[in-house]
Coordinates of C-alpha atoms in Angstrom, one line a residue:
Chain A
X8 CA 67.1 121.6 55.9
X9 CA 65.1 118.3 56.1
X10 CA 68.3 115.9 55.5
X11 CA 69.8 118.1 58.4
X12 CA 67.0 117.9 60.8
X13 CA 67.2 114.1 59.9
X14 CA 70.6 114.3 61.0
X15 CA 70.1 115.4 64.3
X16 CA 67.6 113.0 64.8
X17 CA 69.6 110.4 63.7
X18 CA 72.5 111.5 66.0
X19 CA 70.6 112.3 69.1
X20 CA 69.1 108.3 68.8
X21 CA 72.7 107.3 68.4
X22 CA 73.8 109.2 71.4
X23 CA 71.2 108.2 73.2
X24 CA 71.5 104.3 72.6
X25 CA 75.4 104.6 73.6
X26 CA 74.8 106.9 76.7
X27 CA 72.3 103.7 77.7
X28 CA 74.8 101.0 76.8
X29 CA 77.8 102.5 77.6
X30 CA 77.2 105.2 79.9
X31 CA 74.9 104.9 83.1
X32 CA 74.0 101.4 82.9
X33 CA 74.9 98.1 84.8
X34 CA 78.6 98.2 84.3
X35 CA 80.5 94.8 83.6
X36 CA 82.8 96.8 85.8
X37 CA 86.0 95.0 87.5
X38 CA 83.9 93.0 89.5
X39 CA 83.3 89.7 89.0
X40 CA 79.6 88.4 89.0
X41 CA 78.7 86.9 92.1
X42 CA 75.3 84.9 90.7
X43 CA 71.9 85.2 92.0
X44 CA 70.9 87.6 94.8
X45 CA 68.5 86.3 97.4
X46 CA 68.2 89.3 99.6
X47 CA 65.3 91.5 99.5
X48 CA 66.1 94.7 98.9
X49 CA 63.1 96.2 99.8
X50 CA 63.1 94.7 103.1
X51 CA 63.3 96.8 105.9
X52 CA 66.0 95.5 107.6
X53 CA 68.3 95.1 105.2
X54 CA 67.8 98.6 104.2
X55 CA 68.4 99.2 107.8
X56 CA 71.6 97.2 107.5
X57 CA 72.8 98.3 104.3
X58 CA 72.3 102.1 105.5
X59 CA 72.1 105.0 103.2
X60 CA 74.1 105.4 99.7
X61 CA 75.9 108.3 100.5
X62 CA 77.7 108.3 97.1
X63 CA 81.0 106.1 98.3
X64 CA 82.9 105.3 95.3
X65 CA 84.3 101.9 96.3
X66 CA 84.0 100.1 99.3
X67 CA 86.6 97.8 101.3
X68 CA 85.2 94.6 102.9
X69 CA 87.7 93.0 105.7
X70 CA 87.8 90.7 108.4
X71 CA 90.1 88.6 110.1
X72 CA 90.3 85.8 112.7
X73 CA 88.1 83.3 111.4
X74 CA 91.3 80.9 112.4
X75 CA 89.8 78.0 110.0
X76 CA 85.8 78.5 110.8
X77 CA 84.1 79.6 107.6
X78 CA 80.9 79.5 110.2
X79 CA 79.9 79.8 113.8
X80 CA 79.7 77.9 117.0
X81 CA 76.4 77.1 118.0
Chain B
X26 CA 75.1 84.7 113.6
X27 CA 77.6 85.6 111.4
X28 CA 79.4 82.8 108.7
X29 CA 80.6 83.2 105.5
X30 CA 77.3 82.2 104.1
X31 CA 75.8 85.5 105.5
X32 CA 78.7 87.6 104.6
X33 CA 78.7 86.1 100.9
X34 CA 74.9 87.4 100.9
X35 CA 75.4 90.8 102.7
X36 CA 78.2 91.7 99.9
X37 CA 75.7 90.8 97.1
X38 CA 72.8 93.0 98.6
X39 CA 75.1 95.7 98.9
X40 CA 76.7 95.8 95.1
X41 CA 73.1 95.1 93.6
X42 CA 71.9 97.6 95.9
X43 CA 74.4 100.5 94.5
X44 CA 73.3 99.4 90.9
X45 CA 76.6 97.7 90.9
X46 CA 78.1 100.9 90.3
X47 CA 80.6 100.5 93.3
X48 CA 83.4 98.5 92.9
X49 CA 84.5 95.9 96.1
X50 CA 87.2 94.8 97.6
X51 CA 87.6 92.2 100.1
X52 CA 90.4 91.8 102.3
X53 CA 91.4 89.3 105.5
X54 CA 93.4 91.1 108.3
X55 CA 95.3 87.5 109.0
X56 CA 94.5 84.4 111.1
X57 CA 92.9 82.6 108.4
X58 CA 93.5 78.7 109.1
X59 CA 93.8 76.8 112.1
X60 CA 96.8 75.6 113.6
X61 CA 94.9 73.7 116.2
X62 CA 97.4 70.5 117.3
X63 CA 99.9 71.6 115.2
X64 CA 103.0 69.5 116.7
X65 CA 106.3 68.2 115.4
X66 CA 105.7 69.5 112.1
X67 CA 102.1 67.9 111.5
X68 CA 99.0 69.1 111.0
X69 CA 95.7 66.7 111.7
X70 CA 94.0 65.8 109.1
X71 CA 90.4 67.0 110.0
X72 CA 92.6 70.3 110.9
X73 CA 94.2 70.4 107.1
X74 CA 90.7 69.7 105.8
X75 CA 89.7 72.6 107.4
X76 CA 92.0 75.2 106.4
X77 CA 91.6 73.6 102.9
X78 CA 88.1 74.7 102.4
X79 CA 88.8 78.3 103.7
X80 CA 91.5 78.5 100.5
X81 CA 88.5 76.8 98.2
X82 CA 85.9 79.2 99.5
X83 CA 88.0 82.2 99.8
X84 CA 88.9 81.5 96.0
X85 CA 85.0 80.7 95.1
X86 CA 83.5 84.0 96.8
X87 CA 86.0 86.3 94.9
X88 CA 88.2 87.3 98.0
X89 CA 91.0 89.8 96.7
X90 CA 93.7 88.9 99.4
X91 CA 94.3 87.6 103.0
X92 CA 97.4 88.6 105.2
X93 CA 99.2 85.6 107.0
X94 CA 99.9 85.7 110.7
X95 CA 102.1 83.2 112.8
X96 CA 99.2 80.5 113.7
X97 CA 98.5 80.6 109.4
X98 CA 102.0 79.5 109.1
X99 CA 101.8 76.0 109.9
X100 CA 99.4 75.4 106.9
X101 CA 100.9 77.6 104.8
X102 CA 104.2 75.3 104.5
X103 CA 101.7 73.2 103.0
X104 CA 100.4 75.3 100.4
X105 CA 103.8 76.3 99.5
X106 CA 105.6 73.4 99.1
X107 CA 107.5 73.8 96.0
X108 CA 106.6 69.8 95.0
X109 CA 103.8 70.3 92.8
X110 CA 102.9 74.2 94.0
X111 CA 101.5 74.4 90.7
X112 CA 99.0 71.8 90.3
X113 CA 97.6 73.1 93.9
X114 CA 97.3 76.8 92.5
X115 CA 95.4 75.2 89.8
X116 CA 93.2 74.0 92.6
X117 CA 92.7 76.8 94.4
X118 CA 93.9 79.8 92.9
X119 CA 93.5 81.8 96.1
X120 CA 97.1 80.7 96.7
X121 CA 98.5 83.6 95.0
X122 CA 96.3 86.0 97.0
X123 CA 97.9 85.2 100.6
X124 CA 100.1 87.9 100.8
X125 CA 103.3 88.3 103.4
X126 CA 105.9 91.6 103.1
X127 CA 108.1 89.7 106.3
X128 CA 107.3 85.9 105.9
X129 CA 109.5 83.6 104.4
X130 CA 111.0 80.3 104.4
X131 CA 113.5 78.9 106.0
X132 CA 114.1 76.2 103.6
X133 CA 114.6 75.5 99.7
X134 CA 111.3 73.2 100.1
X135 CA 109.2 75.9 100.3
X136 CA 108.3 79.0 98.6
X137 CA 106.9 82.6 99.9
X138 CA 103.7 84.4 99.8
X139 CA 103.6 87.4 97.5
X140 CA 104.6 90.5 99.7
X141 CA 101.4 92.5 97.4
X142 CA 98.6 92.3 94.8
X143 CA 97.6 94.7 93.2
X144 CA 93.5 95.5 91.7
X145 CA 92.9 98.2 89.6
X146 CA 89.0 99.3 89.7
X147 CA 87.4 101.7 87.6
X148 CA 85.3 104.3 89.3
X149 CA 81.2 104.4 88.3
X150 CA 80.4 107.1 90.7
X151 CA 82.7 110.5 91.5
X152 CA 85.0 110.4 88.5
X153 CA 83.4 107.8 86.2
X154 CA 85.6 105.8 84.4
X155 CA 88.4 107.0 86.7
X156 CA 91.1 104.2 87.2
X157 CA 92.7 103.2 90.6
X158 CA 95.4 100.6 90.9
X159 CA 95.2 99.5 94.6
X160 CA 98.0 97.4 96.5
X161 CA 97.5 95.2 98.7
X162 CA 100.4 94.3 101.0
X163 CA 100.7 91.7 104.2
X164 CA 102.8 92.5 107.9
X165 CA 102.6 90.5 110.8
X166 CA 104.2 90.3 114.1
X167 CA 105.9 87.3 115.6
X168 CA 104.4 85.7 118.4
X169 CA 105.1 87.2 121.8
X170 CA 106.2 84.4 124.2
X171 CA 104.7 84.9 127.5
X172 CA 104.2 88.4 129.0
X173 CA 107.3 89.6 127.8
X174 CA 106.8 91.4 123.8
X175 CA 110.2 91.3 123.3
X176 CA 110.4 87.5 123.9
X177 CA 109.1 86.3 120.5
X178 CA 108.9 83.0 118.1
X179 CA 110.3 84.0 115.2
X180 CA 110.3 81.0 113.0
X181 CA 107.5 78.9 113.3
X182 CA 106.9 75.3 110.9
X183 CA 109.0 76.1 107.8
X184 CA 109.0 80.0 107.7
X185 CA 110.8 83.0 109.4
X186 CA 108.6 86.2 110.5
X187 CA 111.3 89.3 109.7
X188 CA 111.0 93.0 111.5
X189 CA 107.4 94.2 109.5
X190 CA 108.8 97.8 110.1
X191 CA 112.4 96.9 108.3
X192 CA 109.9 94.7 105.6
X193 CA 107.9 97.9 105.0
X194 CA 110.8 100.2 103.9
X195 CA 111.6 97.5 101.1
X196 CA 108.7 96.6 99.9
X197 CA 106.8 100.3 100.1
X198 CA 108.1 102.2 97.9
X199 CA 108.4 99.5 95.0
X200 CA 104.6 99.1 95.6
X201 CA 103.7 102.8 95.7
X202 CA 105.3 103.1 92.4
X203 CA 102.9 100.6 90.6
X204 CA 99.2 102.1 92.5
X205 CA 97.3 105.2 93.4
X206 CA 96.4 103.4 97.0
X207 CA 98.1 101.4 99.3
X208 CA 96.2 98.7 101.9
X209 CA 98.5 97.5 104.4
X210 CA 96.8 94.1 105.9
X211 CA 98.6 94.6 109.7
X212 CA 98.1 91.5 111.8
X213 CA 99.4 93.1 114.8
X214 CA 98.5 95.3 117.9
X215 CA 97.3 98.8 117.4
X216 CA 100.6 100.5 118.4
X217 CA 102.3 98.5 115.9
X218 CA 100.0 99.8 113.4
X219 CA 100.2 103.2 114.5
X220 CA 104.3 103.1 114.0
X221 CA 103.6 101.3 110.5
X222 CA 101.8 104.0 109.6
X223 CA 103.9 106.8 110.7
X224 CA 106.8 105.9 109.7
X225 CA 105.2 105.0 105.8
X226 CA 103.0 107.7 104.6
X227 CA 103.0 105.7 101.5
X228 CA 100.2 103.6 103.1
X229 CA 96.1 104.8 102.9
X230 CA 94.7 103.0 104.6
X231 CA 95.6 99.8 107.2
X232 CA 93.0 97.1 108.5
X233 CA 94.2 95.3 111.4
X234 CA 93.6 92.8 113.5
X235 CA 94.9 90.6 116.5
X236 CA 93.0 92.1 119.0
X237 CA 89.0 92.1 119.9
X238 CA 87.3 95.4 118.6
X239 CA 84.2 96.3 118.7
X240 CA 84.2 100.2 117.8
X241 CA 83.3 101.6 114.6
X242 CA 85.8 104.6 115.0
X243 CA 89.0 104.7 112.7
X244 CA 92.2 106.1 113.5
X245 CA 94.0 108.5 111.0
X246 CA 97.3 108.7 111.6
X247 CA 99.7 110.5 109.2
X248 CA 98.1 109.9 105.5
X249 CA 96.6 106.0 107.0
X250 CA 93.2 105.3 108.0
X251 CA 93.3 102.7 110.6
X252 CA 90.4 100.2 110.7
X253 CA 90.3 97.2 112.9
X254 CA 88.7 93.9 112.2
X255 CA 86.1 92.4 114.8
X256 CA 87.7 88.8 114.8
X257 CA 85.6 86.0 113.7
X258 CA 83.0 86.7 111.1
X259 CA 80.3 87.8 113.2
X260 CA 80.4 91.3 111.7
X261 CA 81.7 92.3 108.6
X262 CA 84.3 95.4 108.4
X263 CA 82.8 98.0 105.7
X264 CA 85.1 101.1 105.0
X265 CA 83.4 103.3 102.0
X266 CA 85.7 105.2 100.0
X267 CA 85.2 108.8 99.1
X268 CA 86.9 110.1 96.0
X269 CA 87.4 114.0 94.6
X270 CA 86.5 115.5 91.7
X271 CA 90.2 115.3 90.6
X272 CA 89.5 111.7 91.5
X273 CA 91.9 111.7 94.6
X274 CA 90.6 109.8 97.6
X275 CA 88.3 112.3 100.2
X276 CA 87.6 110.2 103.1
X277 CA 86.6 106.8 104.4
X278 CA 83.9 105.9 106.8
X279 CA 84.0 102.7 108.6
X280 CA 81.2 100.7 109.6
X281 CA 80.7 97.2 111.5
X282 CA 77.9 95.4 109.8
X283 CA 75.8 92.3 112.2
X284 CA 75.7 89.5 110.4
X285 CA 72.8 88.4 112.0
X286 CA 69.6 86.8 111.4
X287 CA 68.2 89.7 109.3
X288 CA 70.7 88.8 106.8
X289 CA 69.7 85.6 105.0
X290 CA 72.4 82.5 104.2
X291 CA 73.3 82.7 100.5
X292 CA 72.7 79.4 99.1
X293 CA 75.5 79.0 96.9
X294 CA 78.1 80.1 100.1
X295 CA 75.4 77.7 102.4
X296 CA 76.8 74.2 99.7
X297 CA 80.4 75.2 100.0
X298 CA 79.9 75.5 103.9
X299 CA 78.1 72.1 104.3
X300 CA 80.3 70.2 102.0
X301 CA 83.4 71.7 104.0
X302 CA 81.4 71.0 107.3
X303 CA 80.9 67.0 106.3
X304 CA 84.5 66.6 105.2
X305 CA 85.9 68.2 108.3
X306 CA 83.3 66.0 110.2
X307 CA 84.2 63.2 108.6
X308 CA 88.1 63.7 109.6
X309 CA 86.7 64.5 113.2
X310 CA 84.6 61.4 113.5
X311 CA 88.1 58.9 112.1
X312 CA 90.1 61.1 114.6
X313 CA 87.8 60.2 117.8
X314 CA 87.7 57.0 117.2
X315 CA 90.9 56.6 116.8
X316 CA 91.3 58.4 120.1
X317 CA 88.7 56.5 121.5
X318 CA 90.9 53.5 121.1
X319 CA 93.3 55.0 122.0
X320 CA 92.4 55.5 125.1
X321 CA 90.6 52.2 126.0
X322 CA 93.4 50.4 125.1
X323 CA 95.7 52.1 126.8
X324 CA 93.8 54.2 129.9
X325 CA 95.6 57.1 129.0
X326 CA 92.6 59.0 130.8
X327 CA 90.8 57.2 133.2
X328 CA 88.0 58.6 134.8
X329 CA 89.3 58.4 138.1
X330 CA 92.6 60.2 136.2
X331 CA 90.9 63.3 135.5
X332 CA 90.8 66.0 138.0
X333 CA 87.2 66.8 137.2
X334 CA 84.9 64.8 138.6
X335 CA 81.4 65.7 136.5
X336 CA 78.1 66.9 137.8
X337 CA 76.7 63.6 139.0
X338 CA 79.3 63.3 141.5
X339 CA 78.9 66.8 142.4
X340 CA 74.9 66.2 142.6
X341 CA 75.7 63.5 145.9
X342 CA 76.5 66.5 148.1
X343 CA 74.7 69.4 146.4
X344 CA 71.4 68.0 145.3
X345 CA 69.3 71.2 145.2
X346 CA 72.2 73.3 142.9
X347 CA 72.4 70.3 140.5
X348 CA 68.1 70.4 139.9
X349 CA 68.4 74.1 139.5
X350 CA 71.8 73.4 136.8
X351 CA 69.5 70.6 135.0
X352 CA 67.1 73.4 133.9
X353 CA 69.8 75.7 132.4
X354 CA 71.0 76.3 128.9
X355 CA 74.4 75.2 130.7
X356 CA 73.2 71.8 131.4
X357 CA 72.3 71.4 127.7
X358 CA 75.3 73.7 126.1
X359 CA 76.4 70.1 123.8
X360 CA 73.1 70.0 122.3
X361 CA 73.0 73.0 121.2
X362 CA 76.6 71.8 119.1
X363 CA 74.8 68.7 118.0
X364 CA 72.0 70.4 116.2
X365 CA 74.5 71.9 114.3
X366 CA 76.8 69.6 114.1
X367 CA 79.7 70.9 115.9
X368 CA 80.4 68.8 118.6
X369 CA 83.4 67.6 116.9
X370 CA 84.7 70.7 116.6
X371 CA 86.9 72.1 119.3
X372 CA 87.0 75.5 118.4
X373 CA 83.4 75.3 119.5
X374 CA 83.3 72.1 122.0
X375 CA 85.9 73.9 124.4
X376 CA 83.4 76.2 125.5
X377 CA 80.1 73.7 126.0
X378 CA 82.3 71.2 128.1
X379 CA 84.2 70.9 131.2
X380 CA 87.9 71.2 131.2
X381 CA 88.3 70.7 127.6
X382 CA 92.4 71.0 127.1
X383 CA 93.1 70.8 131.3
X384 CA 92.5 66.9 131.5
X385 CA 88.7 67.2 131.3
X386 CA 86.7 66.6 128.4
X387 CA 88.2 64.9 125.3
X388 CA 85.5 63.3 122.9
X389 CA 81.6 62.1 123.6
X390 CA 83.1 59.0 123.3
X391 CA 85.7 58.8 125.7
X392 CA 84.5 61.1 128.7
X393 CA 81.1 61.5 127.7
X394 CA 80.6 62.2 131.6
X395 CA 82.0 65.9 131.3
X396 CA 80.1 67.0 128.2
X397 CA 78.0 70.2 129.0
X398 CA 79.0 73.2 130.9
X399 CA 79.1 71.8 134.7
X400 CA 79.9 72.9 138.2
X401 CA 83.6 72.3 137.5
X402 CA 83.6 75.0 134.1
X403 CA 83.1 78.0 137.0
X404 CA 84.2 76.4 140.3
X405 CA 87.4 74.4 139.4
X406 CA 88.5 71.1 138.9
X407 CA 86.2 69.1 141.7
X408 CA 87.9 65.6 142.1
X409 CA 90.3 66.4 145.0
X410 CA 87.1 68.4 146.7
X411 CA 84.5 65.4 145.9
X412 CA 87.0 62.3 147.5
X413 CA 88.2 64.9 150.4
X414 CA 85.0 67.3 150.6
X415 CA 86.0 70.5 152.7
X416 CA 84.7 74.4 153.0
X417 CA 87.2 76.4 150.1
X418 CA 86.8 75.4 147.1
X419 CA 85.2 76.6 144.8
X420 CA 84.3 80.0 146.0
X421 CA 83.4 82.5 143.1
X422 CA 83.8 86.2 144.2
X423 CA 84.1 87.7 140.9
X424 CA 82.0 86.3 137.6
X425 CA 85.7 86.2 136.3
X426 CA 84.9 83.1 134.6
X427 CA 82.0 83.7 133.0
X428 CA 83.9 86.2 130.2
X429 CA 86.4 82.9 129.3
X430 CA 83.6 82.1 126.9
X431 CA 80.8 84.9 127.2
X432 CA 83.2 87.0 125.1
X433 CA 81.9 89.9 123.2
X434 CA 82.5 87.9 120.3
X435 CA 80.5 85.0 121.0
X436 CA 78.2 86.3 123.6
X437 CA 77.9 90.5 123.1
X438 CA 75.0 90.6 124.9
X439 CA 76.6 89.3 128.3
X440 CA 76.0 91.4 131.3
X441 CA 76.2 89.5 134.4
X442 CA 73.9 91.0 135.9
X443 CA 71.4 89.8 133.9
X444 CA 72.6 86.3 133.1
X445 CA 73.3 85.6 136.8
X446 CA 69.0 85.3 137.5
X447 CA 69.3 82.6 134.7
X448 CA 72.0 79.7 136.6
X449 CA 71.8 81.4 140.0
X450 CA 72.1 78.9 142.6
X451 CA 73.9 78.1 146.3
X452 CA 72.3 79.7 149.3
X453 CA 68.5 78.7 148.4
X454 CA 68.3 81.3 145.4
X455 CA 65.5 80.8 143.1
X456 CA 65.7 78.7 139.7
X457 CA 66.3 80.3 136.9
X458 CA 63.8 81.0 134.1

């Protein structure tokens, strides 16, 4: 009964450690790392401007136009 | 406001803000590199400079693909010059990721964009470890030649621009067999887009450009999503993806994001911008001294030649409207290029100067004279008026003018209204503020 309870143990730890590595963690997913981030998160205004996570599952970026100006005038 | 170094930061915050759990794509409607004095089969050098560091940086900041449109054409005949197309991959790999369904050469020298690429992301959220494999496909129209649309330029540098309806029914369903969702990059006007998408329900979802937007609403038309790009990069096009339990796509949401203050430069886009800014500098300072020679060896454009005659002539007759000008951010429009460093480039200079491209200004060098927005940018070329001075010109009845540069791009907060009190003058208004 003992080697069995140790069993469980031993399988729920296992379970546990892959769930964390593997599972629900930071995944090394399809997108490429970007480096540091300097934004605040916490800041109000880019909360305001990254709006609520409604639970998209991928998001599209686009523009177009920039006709040669990786920046503004002015 | 806006630049790719605020766009590169905005897309960071929002993948580290989902726990990167939500996988990105980012796409370019079209209209990527300048064509700017593109004549005789040449493109300037400070112009090739430019479009070269859009490839680099596009490439450096993980962009997954960029539709061509007629003006990218001229540069692109560079990029796909067979002679050592390789070696310049190598360089900037992003070359693979201009995609065209109806652009190809009209030559052996040269090769064609990809018609698609295709990304497959796998799903952290909905349907975790759910695979998509997503298509990415390029159509542009030809160039309408004045007002009428079915007077067009077709071919343009070394490539032909085919029907993008007839391009779509080859290429389609060949992609469709290889991904689960199709983006069509349309650089085109909205009806266009509208037929692309109802005669190809293969297509999910279409982002567009071509034509100034500034609404947040899509359009669905048969199984498409229509999304339109504000031009520029002033505000960044975000469309989140809703997926199914069965893992099938639910909905997308579009929203414009300001790329304003409130979003900080990233520093590692910020390097790439100011090396690319010095280079293309560079090119613009050899190219204006050149011109600069140019013209004084030559007096290609006298001042007397020019039918804008510059606010200090126009101050002799009109003393009190020229005091009021002086204190207006008009009167100091180049500065505000300078600090910067942009008063070499013309995308920018041709609206802080007088006449820029209609025998007016030309370089700080050579007609130094009309540098600033002047009488002559709202009232009309003054040199005729100022040497025969009569009641007639210059009359404005409508602020018609004003919206040649206070676009809602570059200026969204125009109203007349309330710029008028700022530069009102003539008929003893008060100064501005």
């Amino acid at each position: 009964m003992v080697r069995k309870l140790s069993l469980l143990v031993i399988i729920a730890f296992l379970s546990t450690l892959a769930a964390l590595n593997f599972g629900c963690g930071r995944s090394s997913g399809d997108d490429t790392d970007d480096g540091p981030l300097y934004v605040d998160l916490n800041d109000p205004k880019i909360k305001e401007r990254l709006a609520q996570d409604d639970g998209y599952a991928f998001a599209i970026f686009y523009g177009g136009d920039i006709h040669g100006s990786l920046e503004t005038c002015g | 406001m806006g630049g790719l170094a605020r766009r590169v930061s905005y897309l960071k915050a929002f993948k580290h803000r989902s726990n990167m759990e939500v996988p990105t794509l980012f796409v370019d409607a079209g209209n990527i590199f300048s064509d700017e004095r593109f004549t005789a089969g040449q493109i300037p050098t400070d112009v090739m400079s430019k479009n070269k560091w859009v490839v680099k940086a596009y490439g450096d900041f993980h962009h997954d693909a960029a539709n061509v449109n007629s003006a990218d054409l001229p540069y692109l005949g560079e990029l796909f010059k067979k002679e050592d197309f390789d070696k310049r991959v190598e360089e900037f790999p992003f070359i693979n990721k201009l995609v065209s369904a109806n652009v190809r050469p009209i030559d052996d020298a040269h090769l064609a964009p990809v018609p698609y690429v295709i990304r497959e992301i796998t799903l952290k959220r909905g349907v975790p470890g759910h695979k998509i494999r997503i298509g990415i496909v390029g159509f542009t129209e030809s160039m309408p030649i004045g007002p009428n649309p079915d007077n067009r330029e077709t071919v343009r540098g070394a490539y032909r621009i085919d029907d993008p309806f007839e391009a779509a029914k080859r290429v389609l369903p060949e992609l469709k067999s290889k991904t689960d969702f199709i983006i069509a990059l349309a650089y085109m006007p909205i009806d266009m887009s509208q037929r692309l998408a109802t005669e190809n329900p293969e297509i999910d979802t279409i982002i567009g450009a071509r034509q100034i937007n500034n609404t947040e609403d899509v359009q669905s038309v048969n199984r498409a999503t229509i999304a339109y790009a504000y031009n520029q990069t002033k505000h960044l096009g975000e469309l989140r993806v809703y997926v199914k339990a069965d893992g099938s796509i639910e909905n997308q949401v579009n929203r414009f994001v300001a790329l304003d203050s409130d979003i900080p430069d990233d520093p590692a886009a910020v390097e790439v911008v100011t090396t690319a800014h010095n280079d293309f500098t560079n090119e613009q300072n050899k190219r204006s001294q050149e011109t600069s020679s140019l013209i004084q060896s030559t007096s290609l454009l006298g001042a007397a030649e020019s039918p804008f005659a510059g606010v200090e002539t126009c101050a002799v007759c009109h003393q009190s409207e020229f005091e009021i000008w002086e204190r207006t951010g008009h009167a100091h429009a180049m500065a505000t290029l300078e600090r910067k460093k942009q008063q070499f480039d013309t995308e920018c200079v041709r609206c802080h100067v007088v006449g820029f491209g209609k025998g007016g200004f030309q370089s700080l060098t050579s007609t130094p004279q009309l540098a600033n927005v002047q009488c002559e940018s709202c009232h009309g070329p003054g040199r005729a008026h100022s040497e025969s001075p009569a009641k007639g010109y210059g009359l404005m009845v409508t602020p018609i003018g004003c919206v040649a540069c206070h676009t809602p791009v570059n200026s969204p907060d125009f109203n007349f209204v309330t710029y008028w009190p700022k530069v009102r003058h003539g008929a003893g208004e008060a100064a501005p503020e």
